[in-house]
Short mmCIF file of C-alpha atoms in Angstrom, two decimals:
data_model
loop_
_atom_site.label_atom_id
_atom_site.label_comp_id
_atom_site.label_asym_id
_atom_site.label_seq_id
_atom_site.Cartn_x
_atom_site.Cartn_y
_atom_site.Cartn_z
CA MET A 1 174.23 192.88 137.96
CA GLN A 2 175.35 191.85 134.23
CA SER A 3 174.90 188.21 134.95
CA GLY A 4 171.33 188.92 136.59
CA ARG A 5 170.50 190.87 133.52
CA LYS A 6 171.55 188.18 131.27
CA LEU A 7 169.76 185.59 133.28
CA ALA A 8 166.58 187.78 132.68
CA TYR A 9 166.85 188.45 129.17
CA TRP A 10 167.29 184.40 128.54
CA SER A 11 164.48 183.32 131.07
CA LEU A 12 162.35 185.71 129.24
CA ASN A 13 163.36 184.39 126.02
CA VAL A 14 162.71 180.90 127.32
CA PHE A 15 159.23 181.75 128.41
CA LEU A 16 158.28 183.07 125.10
CA LEU A 17 159.09 180.01 123.42
CA LEU A 18 157.36 177.99 125.72
CA SER A 19 154.26 180.40 125.83
CA SER A 20 154.05 180.02 121.96
CA SER A 21 154.31 176.07 122.15
CA ALA A 22 151.73 176.10 124.79
CA LEU A 23 149.44 178.26 122.68
CA PHE A 24 149.93 176.39 119.49
CA ALA A 25 148.87 173.23 121.25
CA LEU A 26 146.01 174.81 123.12
CA SER A 27 144.38 176.35 120.06
CA GLN A 28 143.92 172.27 118.74
CA PRO A 29 142.02 169.44 119.82
CA GLY A 30 144.51 168.35 122.71
CA PHE A 31 145.19 166.60 126.12
CA LEU A 32 143.18 169.43 128.25
CA LEU A 33 140.53 169.99 125.79
CA SER A 34 139.73 167.46 122.88
CA THR A 35 137.89 169.82 121.03
CA GLY A 36 140.79 172.65 121.36
CA LEU A 37 140.54 176.43 122.19
CA PRO A 38 140.41 177.93 118.51
CA PHE A 39 140.36 181.89 119.76
CA LEU A 40 144.14 180.94 120.84
CA ALA A 41 145.24 180.43 117.25
CA TYR A 42 144.76 184.40 116.57
CA ILE A 43 147.67 185.03 119.01
CA ILE A 44 149.88 181.78 118.77
CA PHE A 45 153.08 183.39 117.40
CA VAL A 46 152.89 186.67 118.93
CA PRO A 47 155.64 185.52 121.50
CA LEU A 48 157.55 183.46 118.89
CA PHE A 49 157.72 186.84 116.67
CA ILE A 50 158.76 188.57 119.74
CA LEU A 51 161.59 186.12 120.43
CA ILE A 52 162.54 186.45 116.79
CA ARG A 53 163.30 190.02 117.28
CA ARG A 54 165.13 189.41 120.59
CA ILE A 55 167.47 186.69 119.28
CA SER A 56 170.47 186.68 116.93
CA PHE A 57 170.36 185.48 113.46
CA ARG A 58 173.16 182.61 114.27
CA SER A 59 171.25 181.79 117.02
CA SER A 60 167.87 181.41 115.63
CA PHE A 61 168.93 178.16 114.08
CA LEU A 62 169.03 176.50 117.50
CA TRP A 63 166.03 178.51 118.92
CA GLY A 64 164.02 177.14 115.69
CA GLY A 65 165.01 173.60 116.23
CA ILE A 66 163.94 173.76 119.95
CA TYR A 67 160.81 175.15 119.22
CA GLY A 68 159.89 172.58 116.62
CA VAL A 69 160.81 169.72 118.81
CA LEU A 70 158.52 171.45 121.65
CA ASN A 71 155.52 172.08 119.41
CA TYR A 72 155.26 168.70 118.40
CA CYS A 73 155.97 166.87 121.33
CA ILE A 74 153.63 168.81 123.04
CA PHE A 75 150.80 168.97 120.38
CA SER A 76 151.55 165.15 118.99
CA TYR A 77 152.38 163.51 122.24
CA TRP A 78 150.12 160.38 121.34
CA LEU A 79 152.72 159.45 118.75
CA TRP A 80 154.47 157.58 121.49
CA GLY A 81 151.63 154.97 121.07
CA PHE A 82 152.12 154.57 117.21
CA HIS A 83 155.64 153.35 116.80
CA PRO A 84 158.56 152.89 118.95
CA LEU A 85 160.36 155.30 116.32
CA ALA A 86 157.31 157.61 115.62
CA MET A 87 157.97 160.40 118.03
CA TYR A 88 161.95 160.53 117.61
CA ILE A 89 161.17 160.92 113.76
CA VAL A 90 158.53 163.28 113.80
CA ALA A 91 160.53 165.61 116.77
CA LEU A 92 163.87 165.47 114.28
CA GLU A 93 161.99 166.35 111.23
CA TYR A 94 160.09 169.15 113.07
CA PHE A 95 163.76 170.28 114.39
CA LEU A 96 164.96 170.50 111.11
CA TYR A 97 162.24 172.27 109.64
CA TYR A 98 162.06 174.89 112.06
CA MET A 99 165.71 175.17 112.13
CA ILE A 100 165.11 176.54 108.56
CA THR A 101 161.82 178.21 108.95
CA ILE A 102 162.67 180.43 112.11
CA PRO A 103 165.96 182.01 110.65
CA LEU A 104 163.92 182.87 107.46
CA LEU A 105 161.47 184.85 109.61
CA LYS A 106 164.46 186.32 111.35
CA LEU A 107 165.89 187.60 107.93
CA ALA A 108 162.28 189.22 107.17
CA ASP A 109 162.49 190.70 110.33
CA LEU A 110 166.12 192.36 109.53
CA TYR A 111 165.21 192.80 105.59
CA PHE A 112 161.97 194.80 105.67
CA PRO A 113 162.30 196.89 109.24
CA ARG A 114 158.51 198.07 108.29
CA TYR A 115 156.79 195.63 106.61
CA GLY A 116 158.49 192.33 108.02
CA PHE A 117 155.51 191.20 109.69
CA ALA A 118 153.68 190.72 106.22
CA VAL A 119 156.59 188.95 104.93
CA GLN A 120 156.89 186.58 107.89
CA TRP A 121 152.91 186.31 107.65
CA LEU A 122 153.67 184.99 104.05
CA ILE A 123 156.72 182.72 104.98
CA TRP A 124 154.86 180.93 107.87
CA ILE A 125 151.73 180.32 105.49
CA GLY A 126 154.08 178.97 102.78
CA TYR A 127 156.08 176.68 105.43
CA GLU A 128 152.65 175.13 106.31
CA TYR A 129 152.07 174.24 102.56
CA ILE A 130 155.74 172.96 101.94
CA LYS A 131 155.50 170.47 105.12
CA THR A 132 152.69 168.94 103.40
CA LEU A 133 154.41 167.81 100.30
CA GLY A 134 156.19 164.79 99.19
CA PHE A 135 157.34 161.47 101.49
CA LEU A 136 157.78 163.63 104.44
CA GLY A 137 154.22 165.39 104.09
CA PHE A 138 152.49 165.55 107.64
CA SER A 139 149.18 167.93 107.96
CA TYR A 140 148.76 167.80 111.60
CA GLY A 141 149.29 171.14 113.34
CA LEU A 142 148.24 173.40 110.40
CA VAL A 143 146.72 176.56 112.15
CA GLY A 144 143.87 176.69 110.08
CA TYR A 145 142.33 173.31 111.28
CA SER A 146 142.18 175.14 114.86
CA GLN A 147 138.80 176.73 113.46
CA TRP A 148 136.97 173.37 112.64
CA GLN A 149 134.13 174.04 114.68
CA PHE A 150 133.55 177.76 113.22
CA ILE A 151 131.42 176.54 110.42
CA PRO A 152 130.87 179.97 108.91
CA PHE A 153 134.28 180.90 108.70
CA ILE A 154 135.68 177.91 107.42
CA GLN A 155 133.55 177.83 104.16
CA ILE A 156 136.36 179.77 102.43
CA ALA A 157 138.36 176.66 102.12
CA SER A 158 135.81 175.79 99.31
CA ILE A 159 137.82 178.40 97.29
CA PHE A 160 141.37 178.55 99.06
CA GLY A 161 141.72 175.25 100.96
CA VAL A 162 142.84 175.27 104.19
CA TRP A 163 145.53 177.91 103.42
CA GLY A 164 143.18 180.48 103.02
CA VAL A 165 141.85 179.95 106.68
CA SER A 166 145.40 179.55 108.05
CA ALA A 167 146.06 183.00 106.32
CA LEU A 168 143.28 184.96 107.91
CA VAL A 169 144.19 183.21 111.21
CA CYS A 170 148.08 183.97 111.44
CA PHE A 171 147.96 187.57 110.47
CA PRO A 172 146.81 189.05 113.77
CA SER A 173 149.97 187.32 115.31
CA ALA A 174 152.10 188.83 112.89
CA TRP A 175 150.50 192.30 113.17
CA ILE A 176 150.22 192.57 116.99
CA ALA A 177 153.85 191.32 117.22
CA ALA A 178 154.86 193.98 115.11
CA GLY A 179 153.67 196.69 117.52
CA ILE A 180 155.59 194.99 120.32
CA LYS A 181 159.00 194.60 118.47
CA PRO A 182 160.43 197.38 118.59
CA TYR A 183 160.58 197.74 122.34
CA CYS A 184 160.63 194.06 123.26
CA LYS A 185 164.50 194.19 124.10
CA GLU A 186 163.64 196.86 127.04
CA PRO A 187 162.20 195.72 130.19
CA LEU A 188 158.70 193.98 129.84
CA ARG A 189 156.48 196.97 131.20
CA ASN A 190 157.87 199.01 128.15
CA TRP A 191 156.67 196.57 125.43
CA LEU A 192 153.37 198.13 124.69
CA HIS A 193 155.10 201.67 124.67
CA GLY A 194 154.39 202.64 120.88
CA PHE A 195 151.66 200.21 119.90
CA ARG A 196 148.95 203.08 119.64
CA ALA A 197 151.31 204.94 116.95
CA PHE A 198 152.05 201.54 115.25
CA ALA A 199 148.22 200.57 115.09
CA TYR A 200 147.57 204.01 113.68
CA ARG A 201 150.39 203.91 111.00
CA GLU A 202 149.47 199.87 110.07
CA ARG A 203 145.70 200.86 110.26
CA VAL A 204 145.07 199.83 106.52
CA SER A 205 146.34 196.32 106.89
CA ALA A 206 144.39 195.79 109.86
CA LEU A 207 141.34 197.16 108.05
CA ILE A 208 142.07 195.21 105.04
CA TRP A 209 142.26 191.80 107.37
CA CYS A 210 138.88 192.88 109.05
CA LEU A 211 137.17 193.21 105.69
CA CYS A 212 138.43 189.88 104.40
CA MET A 213 137.14 188.30 107.47
CA ILE A 214 133.75 189.99 107.45
CA GLY A 215 133.74 189.05 103.78
CA ALA A 216 134.60 185.22 104.61
CA LEU A 217 131.80 185.12 107.21
CA ILE A 218 129.29 186.78 104.86
CA TYR A 219 130.30 184.14 102.13
CA GLY A 220 130.22 181.41 104.97
CA VAL A 221 126.68 182.16 105.77
CA SER A 222 125.30 182.91 102.27
CA VAL A 223 126.92 179.95 100.67
CA GLN A 224 125.15 177.32 103.09
CA ARG A 225 122.16 175.12 101.72
CA ASP A 226 119.62 172.88 102.98
CA TYR A 227 119.80 169.40 101.18
CA ASN A 228 116.72 168.04 102.35
CA GLU A 229 115.15 168.00 98.85
CA LEU A 230 117.60 165.34 97.77
CA PRO A 231 117.26 161.85 98.11
CA THR A 232 119.18 159.90 101.03
CA ALA A 233 120.87 156.66 101.32
CA ARG A 234 121.61 155.18 105.01
CA ILE A 235 124.90 154.06 105.77
CA ALA A 236 125.92 152.00 108.76
CA LEU A 237 129.53 152.94 110.32
CA ILE A 238 130.66 150.28 112.58
CA GLN A 239 133.02 151.10 115.49
CA PRO A 240 134.27 147.92 117.33
CA ASN A 241 136.63 149.78 119.71
CA SER A 242 139.39 147.65 119.31
CA ASP A 243 143.06 147.74 117.79
CA PRO A 244 142.71 145.11 114.92
CA TRP A 245 146.64 144.56 115.03
CA VAL A 246 146.89 143.76 118.64
CA GLY A 247 146.80 139.82 119.39
CA GLY A 248 147.00 136.88 117.02
CA LEU A 249 144.27 134.76 115.44
CA GLU A 250 141.97 134.20 118.24
CA ALA A 251 142.24 138.40 118.65
CA TYR A 252 141.09 138.40 114.92
CA ARG A 253 138.46 135.88 115.56
CA ARG A 254 137.08 137.90 118.76
CA ASP A 255 137.20 141.37 116.66
CA PHE A 256 135.27 139.69 113.78
CA ASN A 257 132.67 138.28 116.17
CA THR A 258 132.19 142.00 117.39
CA LEU A 259 132.13 143.50 113.82
CA LYS A 260 129.72 140.85 112.96
CA LYS A 261 127.34 141.30 115.93
CA LEU A 262 126.97 145.11 115.52
CA SER A 263 126.70 144.63 111.62
CA ASP A 264 123.73 142.34 112.35
CA GLN A 265 122.30 144.97 115.12
CA ALA A 266 122.51 147.59 112.58
CA ILE A 267 120.87 145.89 109.92
CA ALA A 268 117.97 144.78 111.91
CA ASP A 269 117.25 147.97 113.06
CA ASN A 270 117.60 149.40 109.61
CA PRO A 271 116.30 147.32 107.02
CA ASN A 272 116.94 150.07 103.85
CA LEU A 273 120.61 150.08 104.51
CA ALA A 274 122.76 150.94 101.15
CA LEU A 275 126.03 150.29 102.73
CA VAL A 276 127.87 148.67 105.98
CA VAL A 277 131.18 150.22 106.58
CA TRP A 278 133.93 148.48 108.43
CA PRO A 279 137.31 150.43 109.54
CA GLU A 280 140.55 150.42 108.42
CA THR A 281 142.12 146.87 108.28
CA ALA A 282 139.22 146.07 110.51
CA PHE A 283 139.71 142.31 109.63
CA ILE A 284 143.21 141.45 109.82
CA PRO A 285 143.74 137.79 107.59
CA ARG A 286 144.39 138.44 103.83
CA ILE A 287 140.86 137.79 102.61
CA ASP A 288 141.79 137.09 98.73
CA TRP A 289 145.50 135.90 99.48
CA HIS A 290 144.06 133.08 101.95
CA TYR A 291 141.19 132.35 99.98
CA ARG A 292 143.32 131.75 96.97
CA TYR A 293 146.68 130.32 98.27
CA ARG A 294 145.12 128.45 101.65
CA GLU A 295 148.75 128.45 103.13
CA ASP A 296 147.22 128.33 106.54
CA ARG A 297 144.24 126.42 107.43
CA ASN A 298 143.18 128.55 110.41
CA SER A 299 143.46 131.78 108.74
CA PHE A 300 141.30 130.43 105.33
CA GLU A 301 138.78 129.08 107.83
CA LEU A 302 138.31 132.70 109.10
CA VAL A 303 138.43 134.05 105.76
CA HIS A 304 135.84 131.56 104.76
CA GLU A 305 133.45 132.12 107.73
CA LEU A 306 133.67 135.88 106.93
CA LEU A 307 132.63 135.79 103.30
CA THR A 308 130.04 133.34 103.89
CA TYR A 309 128.61 135.55 106.62
CA VAL A 310 128.75 138.67 103.84
CA ASP A 311 127.46 136.53 101.06
CA ALA A 312 124.36 136.05 103.09
CA GLN A 313 123.66 139.55 104.08
CA PRO A 314 121.32 141.67 102.31
CA VAL A 315 123.50 145.00 101.91
CA PRO A 316 126.96 145.34 100.30
CA PHE A 317 130.15 145.72 103.04
CA LEU A 318 132.86 147.82 102.68
CA ILE A 319 135.67 146.12 104.62
CA GLY A 320 139.35 147.47 105.41
CA ASN A 321 141.62 144.75 104.61
CA ASP A 322 145.28 143.80 103.64
CA ASP A 323 145.02 143.11 100.19
CA ALA A 324 148.28 140.93 98.87
CA VAL A 325 149.39 139.79 95.56
CA LYS A 326 152.09 137.52 94.54
CA ALA A 327 155.15 139.21 93.12
CA VAL A 328 158.82 138.23 92.32
CA THR A 329 162.08 140.29 94.12
CA GLU A 330 164.74 141.23 92.03
CA GLU A 331 166.69 138.02 92.63
CA GLY A 332 163.75 136.27 91.00
CA LEU A 333 162.73 134.92 94.44
CA PRO A 334 159.04 134.56 95.15
CA ASP A 335 157.61 137.44 96.98
CA ARG A 336 154.20 138.90 98.36
CA LEU A 337 153.24 142.75 97.84
CA ASP A 338 150.89 144.14 100.28
CA TYR A 339 148.56 147.01 100.20
CA ASN A 340 146.33 148.78 102.78
CA ALA A 341 143.00 148.33 100.85
CA ALA A 342 139.28 148.87 101.12
CA LEU A 343 137.13 145.95 99.61
CA LEU A 344 133.66 146.52 98.38
CA PHE A 345 131.65 143.05 98.43
CA ARG A 346 128.20 142.80 96.99
CA PRO A 347 126.52 139.62 98.35
CA HIS A 348 125.80 137.03 95.73
CA GLU A 349 127.63 138.90 93.12
CA ASN A 350 131.36 138.86 94.00
CA VAL A 351 131.76 137.49 97.54
CA LEU A 352 132.49 133.71 97.02
CA PRO A 353 135.05 133.40 95.59
CA PRO A 354 136.08 136.70 96.48
CA ARG A 355 136.40 139.33 93.32
CA PRO A 356 135.70 142.58 95.27
CA ASP A 357 135.92 146.34 94.05
CA ARG A 358 139.49 147.52 95.39
CA TYR A 359 140.84 150.73 96.40
CA ARG A 360 144.19 150.70 97.51
CA LYS A 361 145.84 153.58 99.91
CA MET A 362 147.92 155.81 97.67
CA HIS A 363 149.31 158.06 100.48
CA LEU A 364 150.89 156.15 103.21
CA VAL A 365 152.67 157.11 106.42
CA PRO A 366 155.96 157.69 106.01
CA PHE A 367 158.54 155.54 107.83
CA THR A 368 155.78 153.60 109.35
CA GLU A 369 153.76 152.44 106.40
CA HIS A 370 156.24 153.14 103.62
CA PHE A 371 160.10 153.74 103.12
CA PRO A 372 161.05 153.98 99.32
CA TYR A 373 164.83 154.66 100.49
CA LYS A 374 165.77 150.98 101.25
CA LYS A 375 169.08 151.28 99.18
CA THR A 376 169.72 154.87 99.94
CA PHE A 377 169.29 154.55 103.93
CA PRO A 378 169.84 150.63 104.37
CA ALA A 379 170.38 151.33 108.43
CA ILE A 380 167.24 153.55 108.86
CA TYR A 381 165.17 150.59 106.75
CA ASP A 382 166.82 147.83 109.10
CA ALA A 383 166.12 149.78 112.30
CA LEU A 384 162.42 150.18 111.20
CA VAL A 385 162.09 146.52 110.31
CA ALA A 386 163.86 145.72 113.87
CA ASN A 387 160.81 147.68 115.28
CA ASP A 388 158.38 145.62 113.66
CA THR A 389 157.37 148.01 110.78
CA HIS A 390 154.65 146.82 108.60
CA PHE A 391 155.52 148.12 105.09
CA TRP A 392 152.86 148.61 102.50
CA GLU A 393 152.86 149.22 98.23
CA LYS A 394 151.56 152.35 97.16
CA GLY A 395 148.38 152.04 95.43
CA ASP A 396 147.76 154.53 91.80
CA GLU A 397 144.48 154.52 91.17
CA PRO A 398 141.78 156.89 92.74
CA ALA A 399 138.91 154.34 92.47
CA VAL A 400 135.24 155.68 92.57
CA PHE A 401 133.04 152.51 93.66
CA SER A 402 129.14 152.64 92.93
CA VAL A 403 126.72 151.04 94.75
CA ASN A 404 122.85 151.47 95.50
CA GLY A 405 123.04 154.96 93.86
CA LEU A 406 125.95 156.36 95.87
CA LYS A 407 129.48 157.09 94.06
CA PHE A 408 131.82 157.25 96.79
CA SER A 409 135.73 157.06 97.15
CA VAL A 410 137.30 155.82 100.39
CA PRO A 411 140.53 157.90 101.66
CA ILE A 412 141.84 155.55 104.24
CA CYS A 413 142.91 157.10 107.53
CA PHE A 414 146.17 159.21 106.72
CA GLU A 415 144.68 160.08 103.42
CA ASP A 416 141.91 162.36 104.46
CA THR A 417 144.56 164.76 106.11
CA PHE A 418 145.33 166.00 102.44
CA GLY A 419 143.05 168.12 100.45
CA TYR A 420 144.66 166.73 97.50
CA ILE A 421 143.41 163.37 97.67
CA THR A 422 139.93 163.98 98.26
CA ARG A 423 140.36 166.81 95.21
CA ARG A 424 141.35 163.81 93.06
CA PHE A 425 138.57 161.70 93.87
CA ALA A 426 136.01 164.23 93.32
CA ARG A 427 137.57 165.23 90.12
CA HIS A 428 137.09 161.47 89.42
CA GLY A 429 133.63 161.62 89.94
CA ALA A 430 133.13 160.79 93.62
CA LYS A 431 130.09 162.21 95.15
CA LEU A 432 130.74 160.94 98.73
CA PHE A 433 133.85 160.35 100.72
CA VAL A 434 133.68 157.17 103.35
CA ASN A 435 136.94 157.57 105.35
CA MET A 436 138.08 154.27 107.45
CA SER A 437 140.41 154.82 110.36
CA ASN A 438 142.33 153.56 112.87
CA ASP A 439 143.44 155.77 115.40
CA ALA A 440 143.03 153.24 118.20
CA TRP A 441 146.66 152.42 118.92
CA ALA A 442 147.11 156.30 120.08
CA LYS A 443 144.35 155.57 123.32
CA SER A 444 143.88 159.21 122.90
CA ALA A 445 140.68 161.60 122.08
CA ALA A 446 143.07 164.34 121.19
CA CYS A 447 144.34 162.30 118.70
CA GLN A 448 141.10 160.91 117.23
CA TYR A 449 139.67 164.75 117.17
CA GLN A 450 142.84 166.19 115.83
CA HIS A 451 142.12 163.52 112.43
CA LEU A 452 138.25 164.77 112.65
CA SER A 453 139.21 168.34 112.45
CA MET A 454 141.01 167.70 109.04
CA SER A 455 138.15 165.36 107.99
CA VAL A 456 136.03 168.50 108.35
CA PHE A 457 138.13 170.45 105.69
CA ARG A 458 138.04 167.75 103.32
CA ALA A 459 134.01 167.62 103.05
CA VAL A 460 134.11 171.72 103.03
CA GLU A 461 136.61 171.96 100.17
CA THR A 462 134.73 169.67 97.89
CA ARG A 463 130.90 170.50 99.40
CA LEU A 464 130.49 166.40 99.41
CA PRO A 465 129.66 164.53 102.40
CA MET A 466 131.89 162.44 104.32
CA VAL A 467 131.49 159.50 106.61
CA ARG A 468 134.05 158.09 108.76
CA ALA A 469 134.13 154.18 110.24
CA THR A 470 136.74 153.95 112.69
CA ALA A 471 138.37 151.42 115.31
CA SER A 472 137.84 153.63 118.17
CA GLY A 473 136.49 157.26 117.04
CA GLN A 474 135.85 159.63 115.84
CA THR A 475 133.23 157.61 113.79
CA ALA A 476 131.00 160.43 112.48
CA ALA A 477 129.06 161.81 109.43
CA ILE A 478 129.78 165.38 108.23
CA SER A 479 128.02 167.82 105.71
CA PRO A 480 129.22 169.32 102.85
CA HIS A 481 129.57 172.35 104.90
CA GLY A 482 131.57 170.73 107.34
CA ASN A 483 128.67 170.23 110.46
CA ILE A 484 129.16 167.10 112.33
CA THR A 485 125.78 165.68 111.83
CA ALA A 486 126.25 162.39 113.73
CA MET A 487 129.05 161.27 115.94
CA LEU A 488 129.64 157.82 118.04
CA SER A 489 131.17 158.49 121.33
CA PRO A 490 134.99 157.71 121.40
CA PHE A 491 136.16 154.12 122.89
CA VAL A 492 132.79 152.55 122.98
CA GLU A 493 131.58 149.55 121.06
CA GLY A 494 128.87 150.57 118.70
CA TYR A 495 127.45 151.62 115.41
CA ILE A 496 125.65 154.62 114.01
CA CYS A 497 123.63 154.64 110.91
CA VAL A 498 123.37 157.90 108.94
CA ASP A 499 121.42 159.44 106.03
CA ILE A 500 123.40 160.70 103.31
CA PRO A 501 122.31 163.11 100.77
CA VAL A 502 122.85 161.61 96.97
CA PHE A 503 124.59 164.06 94.98
CA THR A 504 124.26 163.44 91.07
CA GLU A 505 126.40 166.48 89.85
CA LYS A 506 130.01 166.55 90.07
CA SER A 507 131.81 168.65 92.39
CA ASN A 508 133.38 172.23 90.92
CA THR A 509 133.93 174.18 93.85
CA TRP A 510 137.00 176.58 93.15
CA TYR A 511 139.01 174.07 95.49
CA VAL A 512 138.25 170.90 93.53
CA MET A 513 139.11 172.95 90.06
CA TRP A 514 142.48 174.85 90.94
CA GLY A 515 143.65 172.94 94.11
CA ASP A 516 146.26 174.12 96.43
CA VAL A 517 147.02 177.53 94.21
CA LEU A 518 146.80 179.55 97.11
CA GLY A 519 149.49 177.76 98.90
CA ILE A 520 151.79 177.73 96.01
CA ILE A 521 151.33 181.68 95.29
CA VAL A 522 152.16 182.51 98.73
CA THR A 523 155.08 180.32 98.84
CA ILE A 524 156.43 181.54 95.35
CA ALA A 525 156.08 185.34 96.95
CA ALA A 526 157.89 184.77 100.25
CA VAL A 527 160.63 183.23 98.37
CA GLY A 528 160.65 186.07 95.95
CA LEU A 529 160.80 188.56 98.62
CA LEU A 530 163.45 186.72 100.92
CA ILE A 531 165.57 186.71 97.45
CA ILE A 532 164.89 190.53 97.01
CA GLY A 533 165.67 191.21 100.61
CA SER A 534 168.87 189.50 100.15
CA VAL A 535 169.90 190.98 97.06
CA ARG A 536 169.30 194.23 98.63
CA ALA A 537 171.18 193.77 101.75
CA ILE A 538 174.38 192.52 99.55
CA LEU A 539 174.04 195.69 97.34
CA ASN A 540 173.76 198.05 100.69
CA LEU A 541 176.88 196.26 101.91
CA GLY A 542 178.70 196.78 99.02
CA LYS A 543 177.81 200.32 99.08
CA LEU A 544 178.84 200.72 102.48
CA HIS A 545 182.27 198.90 101.88
CA GLU A 546 182.79 201.61 98.95
CA LYS A 547 181.97 204.36 101.14
CA ASN A 548 184.59 203.26 103.79
CA ARG A 549 187.36 202.63 101.29
#
């Protein structure tokens, strides 16, 4: 009988864990629904917070690690197609993240018997902020991004960034779970016993959340404006529907011919184009390098063919390319440094010989594009190299391009998942973001929609339009309020031409001015409360010892 109860107890714990992971994945764009089920985000953590009450502090480390692996293996399953080591690295990373976060949530439950739900809420937002920082920074999976299509609501991102949206979305989970937790170790039928009393007791916090939601919606509706009075510029966004890194020189030539064909069609149909945009590393042979050094005749000929083509066009071209420069190793040997770059060519000005305006990607994908710890962890570095990892150098200049009245910056692929990148561009004078991406390797609409959902927030945070030219999707135009105004179907060969409002004033939203201050404040508050709770627990333990002596 005892063993049966134990099995039922553990089975329910496993069910709670799986339920929370499933809700996490389903609320975001995923394999079942490419745009996600955003309403589920408001109850994602109800099973998790109940589980935390049921388990011990000691076991919470293991439960947390397992939860992290489950979340990201289900949510970002498409990473299996990115790199042989990508999923293993992400699984390990989130095993460690959650192995720390879940015990902290448990401590909040132990230290603050009545208001633990509020502390847990702060801890979760703080965790979301911390996980986007540094070399391992990874923005995929932030709860706020699930609301990317709820346009009136997400306007508060122009003040608080995505953290304000996450905060409002996460609170109901913590509040609902708090009303269930006192009875969560009893049979399931008793879980809601006393919930009415809890809801009445904590009605003020629920009312404050309701007022914040209403305020966010009122703000979101009132702040939106019509940009029809502004002049516009037409941009052609090219989607070749191919992974440019697959194959050799013949594949590169085939992709170039596709890009050329689509660009010719766009120019013929739209003679007033201001810019043609190709995706990230759409043209693989290093344009400047092969033109300058001519180490390989076939590569030089393809580069020359590209430059001749671009120079004959009536419109500037923005092209993703590997921008290489000569360097010298520490041993004094010749070397080459590669940068993931966006190159702006103006026909008859800087094409032949190539002297393009350049932007070099500043925030590289950890492990698969960049690994700065070669000397510290040589075994990891060697394993990455053995698995055909292409490393890049980091750029350091937030370039702002100017052409045909447009002042724009080019967050490359992964970069538009970070608010601080587009904020930095906006502070340097960008009036438009032109994202170039390659998610074709994933062969996953979910991956591409997850990426798009984050781009939407970058437009809202800065109140600047964004366009995206991608290898296979989602090629789109995004208004300053986050509306998708045009989008090409995924996994098709084609192009779209979009009219973008031309802004003249510098972006001055609260987010552009203050950045991620809410994430910082919440993190400090969560740490401070945990410290206070720990000190209080130690003092109480000391008093108990004194009493027992």
